[in-house]
PDB file of C-alpha atoms in Angstrom:
ATOM      1  CA  GLU A  19     -14.043  -7.558  -2.540  1.00  0.00           C
ATOM      2  CA  ILE A  20     -10.725  -9.154  -4.517  1.00  0.00           C
ATOM      3  CA  VAL A  21      -8.775 -11.305  -2.406  1.00  0.00           C
ATOM      4  CA  MET A  22      -5.257 -11.459  -3.464  1.00  0.00           C
ATOM      5  CA  THR A  23      -3.047 -14.424  -2.532  1.00  0.00           C
ATOM      6  CA  GLN A  24       0.976 -14.240  -2.815  1.00  0.00           C
ATOM      7  CA  SER A  25       2.982 -17.247  -2.332  1.00  0.00           C
ATOM      8  CA  PRO A  26       5.425 -18.242  -0.783  1.00  0.00           C
ATOM      9  CA  ALA A  27       5.119 -16.443   2.301  1.00  0.00           C
ATOM     10  CA  THR A  28       9.029 -16.685   3.073  1.00  0.00           C
ATOM     11  CA  LEU A  29      11.530 -17.257   0.019  1.00  0.00           C
ATOM     12  CA  SER A  30      15.017 -17.900   1.297  1.00  0.00           C
ATOM     13  CA  VAL A  31      17.507 -17.387  -1.735  1.00  0.00           C
ATOM     14  CA  SER A  32      21.289 -16.612  -1.933  1.00  0.00           C
ATOM     15  CA  PRO A  33      22.515 -13.524  -3.467  1.00  0.00           C
ATOM     16  CA  GLY A  34      22.959 -13.772  -7.121  1.00  0.00           C
ATOM     17  CA  GLU A  35      20.373 -16.517  -7.423  1.00  0.00           C
ATOM     18  CA  ARG A  36      16.941 -15.856  -8.779  1.00  0.00           C
ATOM     19  CA  ALA A  37      13.644 -15.455  -7.295  1.00  0.00           C
ATOM     20  CA  THR A  38       9.986 -15.932  -8.516  1.00  0.00           C
ATOM     21  CA  LEU A  39       7.275 -14.846  -6.535  1.00  0.00           C
ATOM     22  CA  SER A  40       3.538 -15.222  -7.176  1.00  0.00           C
ATOM     23  CA  CYS A  41       0.206 -13.439  -6.513  1.00  0.00           C
ATOM     24  CA  ARG A  42      -3.167 -14.865  -7.127  1.00  0.00           C
ATOM     25  CA  ALA A  43      -6.130 -12.823  -7.581  1.00  0.00           C
ATOM     26  CA  SER A  44      -9.590 -13.861  -6.754  1.00  0.00           C
ATOM     27  CA  GLN A  45     -11.394 -12.990  -9.812  1.00  0.00           C
ATOM     28  CA  SER A  46      -9.945 -11.136 -12.803  1.00  0.00           C
ATOM     29  CA  VAL A  47      -7.895  -7.844 -12.487  1.00  0.00           C
ATOM     30  CA  SER A  48      -6.990  -7.699 -16.225  1.00  0.00           C
ATOM     31  CA  SER A  49      -3.267  -5.843 -15.787  1.00  0.00           C
ATOM     32  CA  ASN A  50      -4.242  -3.787 -12.955  1.00  0.00           C
ATOM     33  CA  LEU A  51      -1.591  -5.266 -10.986  1.00  0.00           C
ATOM     34  CA  ALA A  52       1.300  -3.794  -8.931  1.00  0.00           C
ATOM     35  CA  TRP A  53       3.942  -4.996  -7.066  1.00  0.00           C
ATOM     36  CA  PHE A  54       5.758  -2.988  -3.844  1.00  0.00           C
ATOM     37  CA  GLN A  55       9.143  -3.638  -1.997  1.00  0.00           C
ATOM     38  CA  GLN A  56       9.173  -2.577   1.478  1.00  0.00           C
ATOM     39  CA  LYS A  57      12.139  -2.687   3.976  1.00  0.00           C
ATOM     40  CA  PRO A  58      11.924  -2.208   7.757  1.00  0.00           C
ATOM     41  CA  GLY A  59      10.965   1.109   8.851  1.00  0.00           C
ATOM     42  CA  GLN A  60      10.255   2.192   5.353  1.00  0.00           C
ATOM     43  CA  ALA A  61       7.214   3.265   3.372  1.00  0.00           C
ATOM     44  CA  PRO A  62       6.614   0.874   0.332  1.00  0.00           C
ATOM     45  CA  ARG A  63       8.034   1.250  -2.899  1.00  0.00           C
ATOM     46  CA  LEU A  64       6.684   0.624  -6.240  1.00  0.00           C
ATOM     47  CA  LEU A  65       8.211  -1.409  -8.407  1.00  0.00           C
ATOM     48  CA  ILE A  66       5.606  -2.719 -11.131  1.00  0.00           C
ATOM     49  CA  PHE A  67       2.290  -1.582 -12.625  1.00  0.00           C
ATOM     50  CA  GLY A  68       0.334  -2.622 -15.455  1.00  0.00           C
ATOM     51  CA  ALA A  69       1.720  -6.151 -14.127  1.00  0.00           C
ATOM     52  CA  SER A  70       4.949  -5.848 -16.085  1.00  0.00           C
ATOM     53  CA  THR A  71       5.820  -1.939 -16.428  1.00  0.00           C
ATOM     54  CA  ARG A  72       9.124  -1.017 -14.191  1.00  0.00           C
ATOM     55  CA  ALA A  73       8.501   1.866 -12.286  1.00  0.00           C
ATOM     56  CA  THR A  74      11.064   4.922 -12.862  1.00  0.00           C
ATOM     57  CA  GLY A  75      14.320   3.873 -11.584  1.00  0.00           C
ATOM     58  CA  ILE A  76      13.793   0.325 -10.853  1.00  0.00           C
ATOM     59  CA  PRO A  77      16.576  -1.813 -11.882  1.00  0.00           C
ATOM     60  CA  ALA A  78      15.905  -4.148 -14.844  1.00  0.00           C
ATOM     61  CA  ARG A  79      16.771  -7.184 -12.554  1.00  0.00           C
ATOM     62  CA  PHE A  80      13.118  -6.851 -11.602  1.00  0.00           C
ATOM     63  CA  SER A  81      10.310  -8.219 -13.648  1.00  0.00           C
ATOM     64  CA  GLY A  82       6.593  -8.782 -13.866  1.00  0.00           C
ATOM     65  CA  SER A  83       4.412 -11.032 -15.987  1.00  0.00           C
ATOM     66  CA  GLY A  84       0.489 -12.359 -16.092  1.00  0.00           C
ATOM     67  CA  SER A  85      -2.711 -11.111 -16.420  1.00  0.00           C
ATOM     68  CA  GLY A  86      -6.372 -11.977 -15.370  1.00  0.00           C
ATOM     69  CA  THR A  87      -5.515 -13.965 -12.022  1.00  0.00           C
ATOM     70  CA  GLU A  88      -2.171 -15.287 -12.095  1.00  0.00           C
ATOM     71  CA  PHE A  89       0.965 -12.810 -11.821  1.00  0.00           C
ATOM     72  CA  THR A  90       4.365 -13.409 -11.164  1.00  0.00           C
ATOM     73  CA  LEU A  91       7.473 -11.111  -9.888  1.00  0.00           C
ATOM     74  CA  THR A  92      10.968 -12.202 -11.136  1.00  0.00           C
ATOM     75  CA  ILE A  93      14.190 -10.909  -9.412  1.00  0.00           C
ATOM     76  CA  SER A  94      16.716 -12.102 -11.773  1.00  0.00           C
ATOM     77  CA  SER A  95      19.932 -11.972  -9.764  1.00  0.00           C
ATOM     78  CA  LEU A  96      19.276 -11.111  -6.203  1.00  0.00           C
ATOM     79  CA  GLN A  97      21.443  -8.136  -4.644  1.00  0.00           C
ATOM     80  CA  SER A  98      22.140  -7.738  -0.941  1.00  0.00           C
ATOM     81  CA  GLU A  99      19.435  -4.509  -1.253  1.00  0.00           C
ATOM     82  CA  ASP A 100      16.796  -6.641  -2.620  1.00  0.00           C
ATOM     83  CA  PHE A 101      16.296  -8.622   0.747  1.00  0.00           C
ATOM     84  CA  ALA A 102      12.798  -7.299   1.563  1.00  0.00           C
ATOM     85  CA  VAL A 103       9.042  -8.102   1.843  1.00  0.00           C
ATOM     86  CA  TYR A 104       7.152  -7.668  -1.439  1.00  0.00           C
ATOM     87  CA  TYR A 105       3.329  -7.347  -1.795  1.00  0.00           C
ATOM     88  CA  CYS A 106       1.288  -7.276  -4.658  1.00  0.00           C
ATOM     89  CA  GLN A 107      -1.909  -5.297  -5.062  1.00  0.00           C
ATOM     90  CA  GLN A 108      -4.619  -4.910  -7.217  1.00  0.00           C
ATOM     91  CA  TYR A 109      -5.953  -1.676  -8.116  1.00  0.00           C
ATOM     92  CA  SER A 110      -8.696  -2.797 -10.816  1.00  0.00           C
ATOM     93  CA  ASN A 111     -11.682  -2.890  -8.196  1.00  0.00           C
ATOM     94  CA  TRP A 112     -10.521  -0.097  -5.799  1.00  0.00           C
ATOM     95  CA  ARG A 113      -7.640  -1.668  -3.579  1.00  0.00           C
ATOM     96  CA  THR A 114      -6.310  -4.892  -2.255  1.00  0.00           C
ATOM     97  CA  PHE A 115      -3.341  -6.024  -1.263  1.00  0.00           C
ATOM     98  CA  GLY A 116      -1.329  -9.513  -0.917  1.00  0.00           C
ATOM     99  CA  GLN A 117      -0.431 -10.737   2.537  1.00  0.00           C
ATOM    100  CA  GLY A 118       3.351 -10.361   1.229  1.00  0.00           C
ATOM    101  CA  THR A 119       6.233 -12.584   0.664  1.00  0.00           C
ATOM    102  CA  LYS A 120       9.466 -11.790   2.630  1.00  0.00           C
ATOM    103  CA  VAL A 121      12.549 -12.418   0.817  1.00  0.00           C
ATOM    104  CA  GLU A 122      15.447 -13.491   3.016  1.00  0.00           C
ATOM    105  CA  ILE A 123      18.765 -14.635   3.084  1.00  0.00           C
ATOM    106  CA  GLU A 124      19.548 -18.396   2.441  1.00  0.00           C
TER     107      GLU A 124
ATOM    108  CA  GLU B  27       9.674  18.820  -4.123  1.00  0.00           C
ATOM    109  CA  VAL B  28       6.627  16.403  -4.558  1.00  0.00           C
ATOM    110  CA  GLN B  29       5.589  15.077  -1.564  1.00  0.00           C
ATOM    111  CA  LEU B  30       3.318  13.706   1.004  1.00  0.00           C
ATOM    112  CA  VAL B  31       3.426  14.494   4.834  1.00  0.00           C
ATOM    113  CA  GLU B  32       1.173  12.585   7.144  1.00  0.00           C
ATOM    114  CA  THR B  33       0.245  14.013  10.913  1.00  0.00           C
ATOM    115  CA  GLY B  34      -2.312  13.448  13.658  1.00  0.00           C
ATOM    116  CA  GLY B  35      -0.996   9.856  14.962  1.00  0.00           C
ATOM    117  CA  ASP B  36      -1.642   9.535  18.664  1.00  0.00           C
ATOM    118  CA  LEU B  37      -2.060   7.349  21.428  1.00  0.00           C
ATOM    119  CA  LEU B  38      -5.859   6.780  22.687  1.00  0.00           C
ATOM    120  CA  GLN B  39      -8.375   4.730  24.236  1.00  0.00           C
ATOM    121  CA  PRO B  40     -10.708   2.307  22.572  1.00  0.00           C
ATOM    122  CA  GLY B  41     -13.986   4.121  21.269  1.00  0.00           C
ATOM    123  CA  GLY B  42     -11.712   7.223  20.778  1.00  0.00           C
ATOM    124  CA  SER B  43     -11.914   9.447  17.382  1.00  0.00           C
ATOM    125  CA  LEU B  44      -8.837  11.154  15.626  1.00  0.00           C
ATOM    126  CA  ARG B  45      -8.531  12.494  12.477  1.00  0.00           C
ATOM    127  CA  LEU B  46      -4.964  12.252  10.292  1.00  0.00           C
ATOM    128  CA  ALA B  47      -4.115  14.626   7.692  1.00  0.00           C
ATOM    129  CA  CYS B  48      -1.933  14.252   4.913  1.00  0.00           C
ATOM    130  CA  ALA B  49      -0.797  17.268   3.281  1.00  0.00           C
ATOM    131  CA  ALA B  50       0.603  17.275  -0.357  1.00  0.00           C
ATOM    132  CA  SER B  51       3.050  19.568  -2.289  1.00  0.00           C
ATOM    133  CA  GLY B  52       3.985  19.682  -5.845  1.00  0.00           C
ATOM    134  CA  PHE B  53       0.590  18.277  -6.995  1.00  0.00           C
ATOM    135  CA  THR B  54      -3.146  18.657  -6.797  1.00  0.00           C
ATOM    136  CA  VAL B  55      -4.427  16.100  -4.680  1.00  0.00           C
ATOM    137  CA  SER B  56      -8.054  16.379  -6.298  1.00  0.00           C
ATOM    138  CA  SER B  57      -6.782  15.285  -9.380  1.00  0.00           C
ATOM    139  CA  ASN B  58      -5.491  11.940  -8.336  1.00  0.00           C
ATOM    140  CA  TYR B  59      -6.763   8.739  -6.688  1.00  0.00           C
ATOM    141  CA  MET B  60      -5.712   9.149  -2.751  1.00  0.00           C
ATOM    142  CA  SER B  61      -5.232   6.166  -0.391  1.00  0.00           C
ATOM    143  CA  TRP B  62      -4.823   5.596   3.095  1.00  0.00           C
ATOM    144  CA  VAL B  63      -3.164   2.462   3.693  1.00  0.00           C
ATOM    145  CA  ARG B  64      -2.274   1.057   7.401  1.00  0.00           C
ATOM    146  CA  GLN B  65       0.538  -1.442   8.702  1.00  0.00           C
ATOM    147  CA  ALA B  66      -0.146  -3.128  12.032  1.00  0.00           C
ATOM    148  CA  PRO B  67       2.876  -3.814  14.144  1.00  0.00           C
ATOM    149  CA  GLY B  68       4.812  -6.788  12.229  1.00  0.00           C
ATOM    150  CA  LYS B  69       1.963  -7.168   9.968  1.00  0.00           C
ATOM    151  CA  GLY B  70       1.730  -6.589   6.272  1.00  0.00           C
ATOM    152  CA  LEU B  71      -0.178  -3.703   4.421  1.00  0.00           C
ATOM    153  CA  GLU B  72      -4.032  -3.123   4.571  1.00  0.00           C
ATOM    154  CA  TRP B  73      -5.863  -0.985   2.234  1.00  0.00           C
ATOM    155  CA  VAL B  74      -8.237   1.252   4.361  1.00  0.00           C
ATOM    156  CA  SER B  75      -9.724   3.689   1.839  1.00  0.00           C
ATOM    157  CA  VAL B  76      -9.570   5.631  -1.731  1.00  0.00           C
ATOM    158  CA  THR B  77     -11.221   8.512  -2.945  1.00  0.00           C
ATOM    159  CA  ASN B  78     -10.931   9.245  -6.602  1.00  0.00           C
ATOM    160  CA  PRO B  79     -11.026  12.571  -8.810  1.00  0.00           C
ATOM    161  CA  ASP B  80     -14.502  12.260  -9.096  1.00  0.00           C
ATOM    162  CA  GLY B  81     -15.111  12.408  -5.587  1.00  0.00           C
ATOM    163  CA  ASN B  82     -16.027   8.682  -5.168  1.00  0.00           C
ATOM    164  CA  THR B  83     -14.999   6.994  -2.469  1.00  0.00           C
ATOM    165  CA  ASN B  84     -14.275   3.254  -0.977  1.00  0.00           C
ATOM    166  CA  TYR B  85     -13.378   1.553   2.067  1.00  0.00           C
ATOM    167  CA  ALA B  86     -12.137  -1.800   3.661  1.00  0.00           C
ATOM    168  CA  ASP B  87     -15.023  -3.741   5.290  1.00  0.00           C
ATOM    169  CA  SER B  88     -12.833  -3.460   8.361  1.00  0.00           C
ATOM    170  CA  VAL B  89     -13.345   0.337   8.706  1.00  0.00           C
ATOM    171  CA  LYS B  90     -16.835   1.071   6.907  1.00  0.00           C
ATOM    172  CA  GLY B  91     -19.048   2.889   8.699  1.00  0.00           C
ATOM    173  CA  ARG B  92     -15.975   3.780  11.398  1.00  0.00           C
ATOM    174  CA  PHE B  93     -13.654   5.948   9.216  1.00  0.00           C
ATOM    175  CA  THR B  94     -14.211   8.545   6.493  1.00  0.00           C
ATOM    176  CA  ILE B  95     -11.884   9.735   3.971  1.00  0.00           C
ATOM    177  CA  SER B  96     -12.006  13.575   2.583  1.00  0.00           C
ATOM    178  CA  ARG B  97     -10.141  16.163   0.931  1.00  0.00           C
ATOM    179  CA  ASP B  98      -9.732  19.708   1.588  1.00  0.00           C
ATOM    180  CA  ASN B  99      -8.934  21.267  -1.899  1.00  0.00           C
ATOM    181  CA  SER B 100      -7.909  24.803  -0.711  1.00  0.00           C
ATOM    182  CA  LYS B 101      -5.516  23.153   1.587  1.00  0.00           C
ATOM    183  CA  ASN B 102      -4.531  20.562  -0.954  1.00  0.00           C
ATOM    184  CA  THR B 103      -4.743  18.483   1.887  1.00  0.00           C
ATOM    185  CA  LEU B 104      -6.310  14.389   2.321  1.00  0.00           C
ATOM    186  CA  TYR B 105      -7.931  13.446   5.775  1.00  0.00           C
ATOM    187  CA  LEU B 106      -9.339  10.050   7.463  1.00  0.00           C
ATOM    188  CA  GLN B 107     -11.385  10.504  10.105  1.00  0.00           C
ATOM    189  CA  MET B 108     -11.653   7.400  12.372  1.00  0.00           C
ATOM    190  CA  ASN B 109     -14.149   6.984  15.083  1.00  0.00           C
ATOM    191  CA  SER B 110     -14.985   4.424  17.421  1.00  0.00           C
ATOM    192  CA  LEU B 111     -11.406   2.923  17.262  1.00  0.00           C
ATOM    193  CA  ARG B 112     -10.367  -0.320  18.509  1.00  0.00           C
ATOM    194  CA  GLY B 113      -7.493  -1.837  19.554  1.00  0.00           C
ATOM    195  CA  GLU B 114      -6.742  -3.684  15.851  1.00  0.00           C
ATOM    196  CA  ASP B 115      -6.534  -0.321  14.990  1.00  0.00           C
ATOM    197  CA  THR B 116      -3.200   0.570  15.803  1.00  0.00           C
ATOM    198  CA  ALA B 117      -0.952   0.775  13.026  1.00  0.00           C
ATOM    199  CA  VAL B 118       1.024   3.344  11.063  1.00  0.00           C
ATOM    200  CA  TYR B 119      -1.174   5.022   8.644  1.00  0.00           C
ATOM    201  CA  TYR B 120       0.365   5.951   5.077  1.00  0.00           C
ATOM    202  CA  CYS B 121      -1.086   8.256   2.569  1.00  0.00           C
ATOM    203  CA  ALA B 122      -0.120   7.581  -0.894  1.00  0.00           C
ATOM    204  CA  ARG B 123      -1.183   9.303  -4.288  1.00  0.00           C
ATOM    205  CA  ASP B 124      -1.829   6.622  -6.943  1.00  0.00           C
ATOM    206  CA  LEU B 125       0.810   3.836  -6.495  1.00  0.00           C
ATOM    207  CA  ASN B 126       3.677   5.663  -6.801  1.00  0.00           C
ATOM    208  CA  LEU B 127       4.218   8.282  -3.974  1.00  0.00           C
ATOM    209  CA  TRP B 128       3.596   7.404  -0.372  1.00  0.00           C
ATOM    210  CA  GLY B 129       4.454   9.508   3.089  1.00  0.00           C
ATOM    211  CA  GLN B 130       6.382   8.442   5.874  1.00  0.00           C
ATOM    212  CA  GLY B 131       3.397   7.311   7.773  1.00  0.00           C
ATOM    213  CA  THR B 132       2.093   8.414  11.037  1.00  0.00           C
ATOM    214  CA  LEU B 133       1.597   5.834  14.097  1.00  0.00           C
ATOM    215  CA  VAL B 134      -1.800   5.467  15.440  1.00  0.00           C
ATOM    216  CA  THR B 135      -2.163   3.499  18.666  1.00  0.00           C
ATOM    217  CA  VAL B 136      -5.438   2.543  20.393  1.00  0.00           C
ATOM    218  CA  SER B 137      -5.197   1.186  24.005  1.00  0.00           C
ATOM    219  CA  SER B 138      -6.165   1.382  27.527  1.00  0.00           C
TER     220      SER B 138
END
């Protein structure tokens, strides 16, 4: 089983600032990595797939990078609606989620 | 409209069984990777099971041997049969098509 580790667990950021979230895989997943956003009471929403491709309708302030075992989600200028929990998921070998990063208002 | 609708969530006792259903519309279940994902109260997302277009299946270690994923192509519906339920199986269960389409979830509560 591929283990996905996200850091930090919580990220405190002011609106307008940049947020950088990390995700590490226990073995290479190539570019088979997705990022999801989840708000309370809602289903997850796909942001990024293929490590760096934005899903339909996702604003350009969201960007993904990395390959192999190290991945990053960057939100260039946080908007009020971006405060949420973010999960990475590998789909190279079936599926595994990271434990999530909560982005909160500083 | 392309959507997934989960049903079947309930309150039941430990050791019990339950079958969740996920009805799809606007696309064909059998042509896609279909997953079940759960989220315990206040916790993160946990992938539970997946089936691919070839009919291959896989399960998280936490449910292996107790849960079975299946699909009924005539009803365009995905199922999750859950047996020997435990308190730690309490969660909202989501079905998902590949990465980009999720249902609204159905709550399963296992408690005596």
